């Protein structure tokens, strides 16, 4: 799916139809923050997440949004490379890092956008150095 607004909107609406109503406002706010941060990202529902990537490179996606029981997760595939100035990212598996938003959260689009833009900027580095980044993350206990 391309990064055009009508496609992104259709993806979002289809995804929202499948999530719990209490999660929908945070999912919508996160989706809009990601799209605002980089309108050229492609969007699709993959692996039960509202996902974003550059072009059609789904194997190296930038971020994904997925609700849980009481929060919504904004996941960054290679989040270990992000600076995390707000100290909001929690460890995931391997190089994945997650920012959790309770259903009651107010999403600060500017802050989310900062993380998304950094993830997009570091994507090529991650692709070129995946094994090294993964090894460093494992050595740090991520």
CSV table of N, CA and C in Angstrom, one decimal:
chain,number,residue,atom,x,y,z
A,1,UNK,N,0.8,-1.2,0.0
A,1,UNK,CA,0.0,0.0,0.0
A,1,UNK,C,0.9,1.2,0.0
A,2,UNK,N,0.5,2.2,-0.7
A,2,UNK,CA,1.3,3.4,-0.8
A,2,UNK,C,1.0,4.4,0.4
A,3,UNK,N,1.8,5.5,0.3
A,3,UNK,CA,1.7,6.5,1.4
A,3,UNK,C,0.7,7.5,1.0
A,4,UNK,N,-0.3,7.3,0.1
A,4,UNK,CA,-1.3,8.3,-0.2
A,4,UNK,C,-2.3,8.4,0.9
A,5,UNK,N,-2.9,9.6,1.2
A,5,UNK,CA,-3.8,9.8,2.3
A,5,UNK,C,-5.1,8.9,2.2
A,6,UNK,N,-5.6,8.7,1.1
A,6,UNK,CA,-6.9,7.9,1.0
A,6,UNK,C,-6.6,6.4,1.3
A,7,UNK,N,-5.4,5.9,0.9
A,7,UNK,CA,-5.1,4.6,1.2
A,7,UNK,C,-4.8,4.4,2.7
A,8,UNK,N,-4.1,5.4,3.3
A,8,UNK,CA,-3.8,5.3,4.7
A,8,UNK,C,-5.1,5.4,5.5
A,9,UNK,N,-6.0,6.2,5.1
A,9,UNK,CA,-7.3,6.4,5.8
A,9,UNK,C,-8.1,5.1,5.7
A,10,UNK,N,-8.1,4.4,4.6
A,10,UNK,CA,-8.8,3.2,4.4
A,10,UNK,C,-8.2,2.1,5.3
A,11,UNK,N,-6.9,2.0,5.3
A,11,UNK,CA,-6.2,1.1,6.2
A,11,UNK,C,-6.6,1.3,7.6
A,12,UNK,N,-6.6,2.5,8.1
A,12,UNK,CA,-6.9,2.8,9.4
A,12,UNK,C,-8.3,2.4,9.8
A,13,UNK,N,-9.3,2.8,8.9
A,13,UNK,CA,-10.7,2.5,9.2
A,13,UNK,C,-10.9,1.0,9.3
A,14,UNK,N,-10.3,0.2,8.4
A,14,UNK,CA,-10.4,-1.3,8.4
A,14,UNK,C,-9.8,-1.8,9.7
A,15,UNK,N,-8.7,-1.3,10.1
A,15,UNK,CA,-8.0,-1.7,11.3
A,15,UNK,C,-8.9,-1.4,12.6
A,16,UNK,N,-9.4,-0.2,12.6
A,16,UNK,CA,-10.2,0.3,13.8
A,16,UNK,C,-11.4,-0.6,13.9
A,17,UNK,N,-12.0,-1.1,12.8
A,17,UNK,CA,-13.1,-2.0,12.9
A,17,UNK,C,-12.9,-3.3,13.7
A,18,UNK,N,-11.6,-3.6,13.8
A,18,UNK,CA,-11.2,-4.9,14.5
A,18,UNK,C,-10.7,-4.7,15.9
A,19,UNK,N,-10.5,-3.4,16.4
A,19,UNK,CA,-9.9,-3.2,17.7
A,19,UNK,C,-11.0,-2.8,18.7
A,20,UNK,N,-10.7,-3.0,20.0
A,20,UNK,CA,-11.7,-2.7,21.0
A,20,UNK,C,-12.0,-1.2,21.0
A,21,UNK,N,-13.3,-0.8,21.2
A,21,UNK,CA,-13.6,0.6,21.1
A,21,UNK,C,-12.8,1.5,22.0
A,22,UNK,N,-12.5,1.0,23.2
A,22,UNK,CA,-11.7,1.8,24.1
A,22,UNK,C,-10.3,2.1,23.6
A,23,UNK,N,-9.8,1.3,22.7
A,23,UNK,CA,-8.4,1.5,22.2
A,23,UNK,C,-8.4,2.4,21.0
A,24,UNK,N,-9.6,2.5,20.3
A,24,UNK,CA,-9.7,3.2,19.0
A,24,UNK,C,-9.2,4.7,19.1
A,25,UNK,N,-9.5,5.5,20.1
A,25,UNK,CA,-9.0,6.9,20.0
A,25,UNK,C,-7.5,7.0,20.1
A,26,UNK,N,-6.8,6.1,20.9
A,26,UNK,CA,-5.4,6.1,20.9
A,26,UNK,C,-4.8,5.6,19.6
A,27,UNK,N,-5.3,4.5,19.1
A,27,UNK,CA,-4.9,4.0,17.8
A,27,UNK,C,-5.0,5.1,16.7
A,28,UNK,N,-6.1,5.7,16.7
A,28,UNK,CA,-6.3,6.8,15.7
A,28,UNK,C,-5.3,7.9,15.8
A,29,UNK,N,-5.1,8.4,17.1
A,29,UNK,CA,-4.2,9.5,17.3
A,29,UNK,C,-2.7,9.1,17.0
A,30,UNK,N,-2.4,7.8,17.3
A,30,UNK,CA,-1.0,7.4,16.9
A,30,UNK,C,-0.9,7.3,15.4
A,31,UNK,N,-1.9,6.7,14.7
A,31,UNK,CA,-1.8,6.6,13.3
A,31,UNK,C,-1.6,8.0,12.7
A,32,UNK,N,-2.4,9.0,13.1
A,32,UNK,CA,-2.3,10.3,12.6
A,32,UNK,C,-1.0,11.0,12.9
A,33,UNK,N,-0.4,10.7,14.0
A,33,UNK,CA,0.9,11.3,14.4
A,33,UNK,C,2.0,10.7,13.5
A,34,UNK,N,1.9,9.4,13.2
A,34,UNK,CA,2.9,8.8,12.3
A,34,UNK,C,2.8,9.3,10.9
A,35,UNK,N,1.5,9.4,10.4
A,35,UNK,CA,1.3,9.9,9.0
A,35,UNK,C,1.8,11.4,8.9
A,36,UNK,N,1.5,12.2,10.0
A,36,UNK,CA,1.9,13.6,10.0
A,36,UNK,C,3.4,13.7,10.0
A,37,UNK,N,4.1,12.8,10.7
A,37,UNK,CA,5.6,12.8,10.8
A,37,UNK,C,6.2,12.5,9.5
A,38,UNK,N,5.6,11.6,8.8
A,38,UNK,CA,6.2,11.2,7.4
A,38,UNK,C,5.1,10.7,6.5
A,39,UNK,N,4.4,11.6,5.8
A,39,UNK,CA,3.3,11.3,4.9
A,39,UNK,C,3.7,10.3,3.8
A,40,UNK,N,5.0,10.1,3.6
A,40,UNK,CA,5.4,9.2,2.5
A,40,UNK,C,5.5,7.7,2.9
A,41,UNK,N,5.3,7.5,4.2
A,41,UNK,CA,5.4,6.1,4.6
A,41,UNK,C,4.2,5.3,4.0
A,42,UNK,N,4.5,4.0,3.7
A,42,UNK,CA,3.4,3.1,3.3
A,42,UNK,C,2.8,2.6,4.5
A,43,UNK,N,1.5,2.3,4.4
A,43,UNK,CA,0.7,1.8,5.5
A,43,UNK,C,-0.1,0.6,5.1
A,44,UNK,N,-0.1,-0.4,6.0
A,44,UNK,CA,-0.9,-1.6,5.8
A,44,UNK,C,-1.1,-2.3,7.1
A,45,UNK,N,-2.1,-3.2,7.1
A,45,UNK,CA,-2.3,-4.1,8.3
A,45,UNK,C,-1.5,-5.4,8.0
A,46,UNK,N,-0.5,-5.6,8.9
A,46,UNK,CA,0.4,-6.7,8.8
A,46,UNK,C,0.6,-7.2,10.2
A,47,UNK,N,0.7,-8.5,10.3
A,47,UNK,CA,0.9,-9.2,11.6
A,47,UNK,C,0.0,-8.6,12.7
A,48,UNK,N,-1.2,-8.3,12.4
A,48,UNK,CA,-2.2,-7.8,13.3
A,48,UNK,C,-1.9,-6.4,13.9
A,49,UNK,N,-1.1,-5.6,13.1
A,49,UNK,CA,-0.7,-4.3,13.5
A,49,UNK,C,-1.0,-3.3,12.3
A,50,UNK,N,-1.3,-2.1,12.7
A,50,UNK,CA,-1.3,-1.0,11.7
A,50,UNK,C,0.1,-0.6,11.5
A,51,UNK,N,0.7,-1.0,10.4
A,51,UNK,CA,2.1,-0.9,10.2
A,51,UNK,C,2.5,0.2,9.1
A,52,UNK,N,3.7,0.7,9.3
A,52,UNK,CA,4.3,1.7,8.4
A,52,UNK,C,5.7,1.3,8.0
A,53,UNK,N,6.0,1.5,6.7
A,53,UNK,CA,7.3,1.2,6.2
A,53,UNK,C,7.7,2.2,5.1
A,54,UNK,N,8.9,2.1,4.6
A,54,UNK,CA,9.3,2.9,3.5
A,54,UNK,C,9.1,2.1,2.3
A,55,UNK,N,8.4,2.7,1.3
A,55,UNK,CA,8.2,1.9,0.0
A,55,UNK,C,7.3,0.7,0.3
A,56,UNK,N,7.8,-0.5,-0.1
A,56,UNK,CA,7.2,-1.7,0.2
A,56,UNK,C,8.1,-2.7,1.0
A,57,UNK,N,9.0,-2.1,1.7
A,57,UNK,CA,9.9,-2.9,2.5
A,57,UNK,C,9.4,-3.4,3.8
A,58,UNK,N,8.4,-4.3,3.8
A,58,UNK,CA,7.8,-4.8,5.0
A,58,UNK,C,8.6,-5.6,5.9
A,59,UNK,N,9.7,-6.2,5.3
A,59,UNK,CA,10.6,-7.0,6.2
A,59,UNK,C,11.4,-6.1,7.1
A,60,UNK,N,11.5,-4.8,6.8
A,60,UNK,CA,12.2,-3.9,7.6
A,60,UNK,C,11.3,-2.7,7.8
A,61,UNK,N,10.2,-2.9,8.5
A,61,UNK,CA,9.2,-1.9,8.8
A,61,UNK,C,9.7,-0.9,9.8
A,62,UNK,N,9.1,0.3,9.8
A,62,UNK,CA,9.6,1.4,10.6
A,62,UNK,C,8.9,1.3,12.0
A,63,UNK,N,7.5,1.3,12.0
A,63,UNK,CA,6.8,1.2,13.3
A,63,UNK,C,5.5,0.5,13.0
A,64,UNK,N,4.9,0.1,14.1
A,64,UNK,CA,3.6,-0.6,14.1
A,64,UNK,C,2.8,-0.2,15.3
A,65,UNK,N,1.5,-0.2,15.2
A,65,UNK,CA,0.6,0.2,16.3
A,65,UNK,C,-0.3,-1.0,16.5
A,66,UNK,N,-0.4,-1.4,17.8
A,66,UNK,CA,-1.2,-2.6,18.2
A,66,UNK,C,-1.7,-2.4,19.6
A,67,UNK,N,-3.1,-2.6,19.8
A,67,UNK,CA,-3.6,-2.5,21.1
A,67,UNK,C,-3.4,-3.8,21.9
A,68,UNK,N,-3.4,-3.6,23.2
A,68,UNK,CA,-3.4,-4.8,24.1
A,68,UNK,C,-4.6,-4.6,25.0
A,69,UNK,N,-4.5,-5.2,26.2
A,69,UNK,CA,-5.7,-5.2,27.1
A,69,UNK,C,-6.0,-3.8,27.7
A,70,UNK,N,-5.0,-3.1,28.0
A,70,UNK,CA,-5.3,-1.8,28.6
A,70,UNK,C,-4.4,-0.6,28.0
A,71,UNK,N,-3.7,-0.9,27.0
A,71,UNK,CA,-2.9,0.1,26.3
A,71,UNK,C,-2.7,-0.2,24.9
A,72,UNK,N,-2.1,0.8,24.2
A,72,UNK,CA,-1.8,0.6,22.8
A,72,UNK,C,-0.3,0.8,22.6
A,73,UNK,N,0.3,-0.1,21.9
A,73,UNK,CA,1.8,-0.2,21.7
A,73,UNK,C,2.1,0.5,20.4
A,74,UNK,N,3.1,1.3,20.5
A,74,UNK,CA,3.8,1.8,19.3
A,74,UNK,C,5.1,1.2,19.2
A,75,UNK,N,5.3,0.2,18.3
A,75,UNK,CA,6.5,-0.6,18.2
A,75,UNK,C,7.4,-0.1,17.1
A,76,UNK,N,8.7,-0.1,17.5
A,76,UNK,CA,9.8,0.3,16.5
A,76,UNK,C,10.6,-0.9,16.3
A,77,UNK,N,10.7,-1.4,15.0
A,77,UNK,CA,11.4,-2.6,14.7
A,77,UNK,C,12.9,-2.6,15.2
A,78,UNK,N,13.6,-1.5,15.0
A,78,UNK,CA,15.0,-1.4,15.4
A,78,UNK,C,15.1,-0.2,16.4
A,79,UNK,N,14.2,-0.3,17.3
A,79,UNK,CA,14.1,0.8,18.4
A,79,UNK,C,15.4,1.0,19.2
A,80,UNK,N,16.2,-0.1,19.3
A,80,UNK,CA,17.5,0.1,20.0
A,80,UNK,C,18.4,1.1,19.5
A,81,UNK,N,18.1,1.5,18.2
A,81,UNK,CA,18.9,2.6,17.6
A,81,UNK,C,18.4,4.0,18.0
A,82,UNK,N,17.2,4.1,18.5
A,82,UNK,CA,16.6,5.4,18.8
A,82,UNK,C,17.2,6.0,20.0
A,83,UNK,N,17.4,7.3,20.0
A,83,UNK,CA,18.0,8.0,21.2
A,83,UNK,C,17.1,8.0,22.4
A,84,UNK,N,15.8,7.9,22.3
A,84,UNK,CA,14.8,7.9,23.4
A,84,UNK,C,15.0,9.0,24.4
A,85,UNK,N,14.9,10.2,23.9
A,85,UNK,CA,15.1,11.4,24.8
A,85,UNK,C,14.0,11.4,25.9
A,86,UNK,N,12.8,10.9,25.7
A,86,UNK,CA,11.8,10.9,26.7
A,86,UNK,C,11.8,9.7,27.7
A,87,UNK,N,12.7,8.8,27.4
A,87,UNK,CA,12.9,7.6,28.2
A,87,UNK,C,11.5,6.8,28.3
A,88,UNK,N,10.9,6.6,27.1
A,88,UNK,CA,9.6,6.0,27.1
A,88,UNK,C,9.6,4.6,26.5
A,89,UNK,N,10.7,4.2,25.9
A,89,UNK,CA,10.8,2.9,25.2
A,89,UNK,C,11.1,1.8,26.2
A,90,UNK,N,10.4,0.7,26.1
A,90,UNK,CA,10.7,-0.5,26.8
A,90,UNK,C,11.3,-1.6,25.9
A,91,UNK,N,12.0,-2.4,26.5
A,91,UNK,CA,12.7,-3.5,25.7
A,91,UNK,C,11.7,-4.4,25.1
A,92,UNK,N,12.0,-4.9,24.0
A,92,UNK,CA,11.2,-5.9,23.3
A,92,UNK,C,12.1,-7.1,23.0
A,93,UNK,N,11.8,-7.8,22.0
A,93,UNK,CA,12.7,-8.9,21.6
A,93,UNK,C,13.7,-8.4,20.6
A,94,UNK,N,14.9,-8.9,20.8
A,94,UNK,CA,16.1,-8.5,19.9
A,94,UNK,C,16.2,-7.0,19.9
A,95,UNK,N,15.9,-6.4,18.7
A,95,UNK,CA,16.2,-4.9,18.6
A,95,UNK,C,14.9,-4.1,18.7
A,96,UNK,N,13.8,-4.8,18.9
A,96,UNK,CA,12.5,-4.1,19.0
A,96,UNK,C,12.3,-3.3,20.3
A,97,UNK,N,11.8,-2.1,20.2
A,97,UNK,CA,11.5,-1.3,21.4
A,97,UNK,C,10.0,-0.8,21.3
A,98,UNK,N,9.3,-0.7,22.4
A,98,UNK,CA,7.9,-0.3,22.4
A,98,UNK,C,7.6,0.8,23.3
A,99,UNK,N,6.7,1.7,22.8
A,99,UNK,CA,6.3,2.9,23.6
A,99,UNK,C,4.8,2.5,23.9
A,100,UNK,N,4.4,2.4,25.2
A,100,UNK,CA,3.1,2.0,25.6
A,100,UNK,C,2.3,3.3,25.9
A,101,UNK,N,1.0,3.3,25.4
A,101,UNK,CA,0.1,4.4,25.7
A,101,UNK,C,-1.2,3.8,26.3
A,102,UNK,N,-1.4,4.2,27.6
A,102,UNK,CA,-2.7,3.7,28.2
A,102,UNK,C,-3.9,4.2,27.4
A,103,UNK,N,-5.0,3.6,27.5
A,103,UNK,CA,-6.2,4.0,26.8
A,103,UNK,C,-6.6,5.4,27.1
A,104,UNK,N,-6.2,5.9,28.3
A,104,UNK,CA,-6.6,7.2,28.7
A,104,UNK,C,-5.5,8.3,28.3
A,105,UNK,N,-4.5,7.9,27.6
A,105,UNK,CA,-3.4,8.8,27.2
A,105,UNK,C,-3.8,9.8,26.2
A,106,UNK,N,-3.2,11.0,26.3
A,106,UNK,CA,-3.3,12.0,25.3
A,106,UNK,C,-2.0,11.8,24.5
A,107,UNK,N,-2.1,11.5,23.2
A,107,UNK,CA,-0.9,11.3,22.4
A,107,UNK,C,-0.4,12.7,21.9
A,108,UNK,N,0.9,12.9,22.3
A,108,UNK,CA,1.5,14.1,21.8
A,108,UNK,C,2.2,13.9,20.5
A,109,UNK,N,1.5,14.3,19.4
A,109,UNK,CA,1.9,14.0,18.1
A,109,UNK,C,3.3,14.5,17.8
A,110,UNK,N,3.7,15.6,18.3
A,110,UNK,CA,5.1,16.1,18.1
A,110,UNK,C,6.1,15.2,18.6
A,111,UNK,N,5.9,14.6,19.8
A,111,UNK,CA,6.9,13.7,20.4
A,111,UNK,C,6.9,12.4,19.6
A,112,UNK,N,5.7,11.9,19.3
A,112,UNK,CA,5.7,10.6,18.5
A,112,UNK,C,6.4,10.9,17.1
A,113,UNK,N,6.1,12.0,16.5
A,113,UNK,CA,6.7,12.4,15.3
A,113,UNK,C,8.2,12.4,15.3
A,114,UNK,N,8.8,12.9,16.4
A,114,UNK,CA,10.2,12.9,16.6
A,114,UNK,C,10.8,11.5,16.6
A,115,UNK,N,10.2,10.5,17.2
A,115,UNK,CA,10.6,9.2,17.2
A,115,UNK,C,10.5,8.5,15.8
A,116,UNK,N,9.4,8.8,15.2
A,116,UNK,CA,9.1,8.2,13.9
A,116,UNK,C,10.1,8.8,12.9
A,117,UNK,N,10.4,10.0,12.9
A,117,UNK,CA,11.3,10.6,11.9
A,117,UNK,C,12.8,10.1,12.2
A,118,UNK,N,13.1,9.9,13.5
A,118,UNK,CA,14.4,9.3,13.8
A,118,UNK,C,14.5,7.9,13.3
A,119,UNK,N,13.4,7.1,13.5
A,119,UNK,CA,13.4,5.7,13.0
A,119,UNK,C,13.6,5.7,11.5
A,120,UNK,N,12.9,6.5,10.7
A,120,UNK,CA,13.0,6.6,9.3
A,120,UNK,C,14.4,6.9,8.9
A,121,UNK,N,15.0,7.9,9.6
A,121,UNK,CA,16.4,8.3,9.3
A,121,UNK,C,17.4,7.2,9.5
A,122,UNK,N,17.1,6.3,10.5
A,122,UNK,CA,18.1,5.3,10.8
A,122,UNK,C,17.8,4.0,10.1
A,123,UNK,N,16.8,3.9,9.3
A,123,UNK,CA,16.4,2.7,8.6
A,123,UNK,C,17.5,2.1,7.8
A,124,UNK,N,18.1,3.0,6.9
A,124,UNK,CA,19.2,2.5,6.0
A,124,UNK,C,20.4,2.0,6.8
A,125,UNK,N,20.7,2.6,7.9
A,125,UNK,CA,21.8,2.2,8.7
A,125,UNK,C,21.5,0.8,9.3
A,126,UNK,N,20.3,0.6,9.8
A,126,UNK,CA,19.9,-0.7,10.3
A,126,UNK,C,20.0,-1.8,9.2
A,127,UNK,N,19.5,-1.5,8.0
A,127,UNK,CA,19.5,-2.5,7.0
A,127,UNK,C,21.0,-2.9,6.7
A,128,UNK,N,21.8,-1.9,6.6
A,128,UNK,CA,23.2,-2.2,6.3
A,128,UNK,C,24.0,-2.8,7.4
A,129,UNK,N,23.5,-2.7,8.7
A,129,UNK,CA,24.2,-3.2,9.8
A,129,UNK,C,23.4,-4.1,10.7
A,130,UNK,N,22.4,-4.8,10.2
A,130,UNK,CA,21.5,-5.5,11.0
A,130,UNK,C,22.2,-6.5,12.0
A,131,UNK,N,23.1,-7.3,11.5
A,131,UNK,CA,23.8,-8.3,12.3
A,131,UNK,C,24.6,-7.6,13.5
A,132,UNK,N,25.2,-6.5,13.1
A,132,UNK,CA,26.0,-5.8,14.2
A,132,UNK,C,25.1,-5.2,15.2
A,133,UNK,N,24.0,-4.6,14.8
A,133,UNK,CA,23.0,-4.0,15.7
A,133,UNK,C,22.4,-5.0,16.6
A,134,UNK,N,22.1,-6.1,16.0
A,134,UNK,CA,21.5,-7.2,16.8
A,134,UNK,C,22.5,-7.8,17.8
A,135,UNK,N,23.7,-8.0,17.4
A,135,UNK,CA,24.7,-8.5,18.3
A,135,UNK,C,25.0,-7.5,19.5
A,136,UNK,N,25.0,-6.2,19.2
A,136,UNK,CA,25.2,-5.2,20.2
A,136,UNK,C,24.1,-5.2,21.2
A,137,UNK,N,22.8,-5.3,20.7
A,137,UNK,CA,21.6,-5.3,21.5
A,137,UNK,C,21.7,-6.5,22.4
A,138,UNK,N,22.0,-7.7,21.9
A,138,UNK,CA,22.1,-8.9,22.7
A,138,UNK,C,23.2,-8.7,23.8
A,139,UNK,N,24.3,-8.1,23.5
A,139,UNK,CA,25.4,-7.9,24.4
A,139,UNK,C,25.0,-7.0,25.6
A,140,UNK,N,24.1,-6.0,25.3
A,140,UNK,CA,23.6,-5.1,26.3
A,140,UNK,C,22.4,-5.7,27.0
A,141,UNK,N,22.0,-6.9,26.7
A,141,UNK,CA,20.9,-7.5,27.4
A,141,UNK,C,19.5,-7.0,27.0
A,142,UNK,N,19.4,-6.5,25.8
A,142,UNK,CA,18.1,-6.0,25.3
A,142,UNK,C,17.3,-7.2,24.8
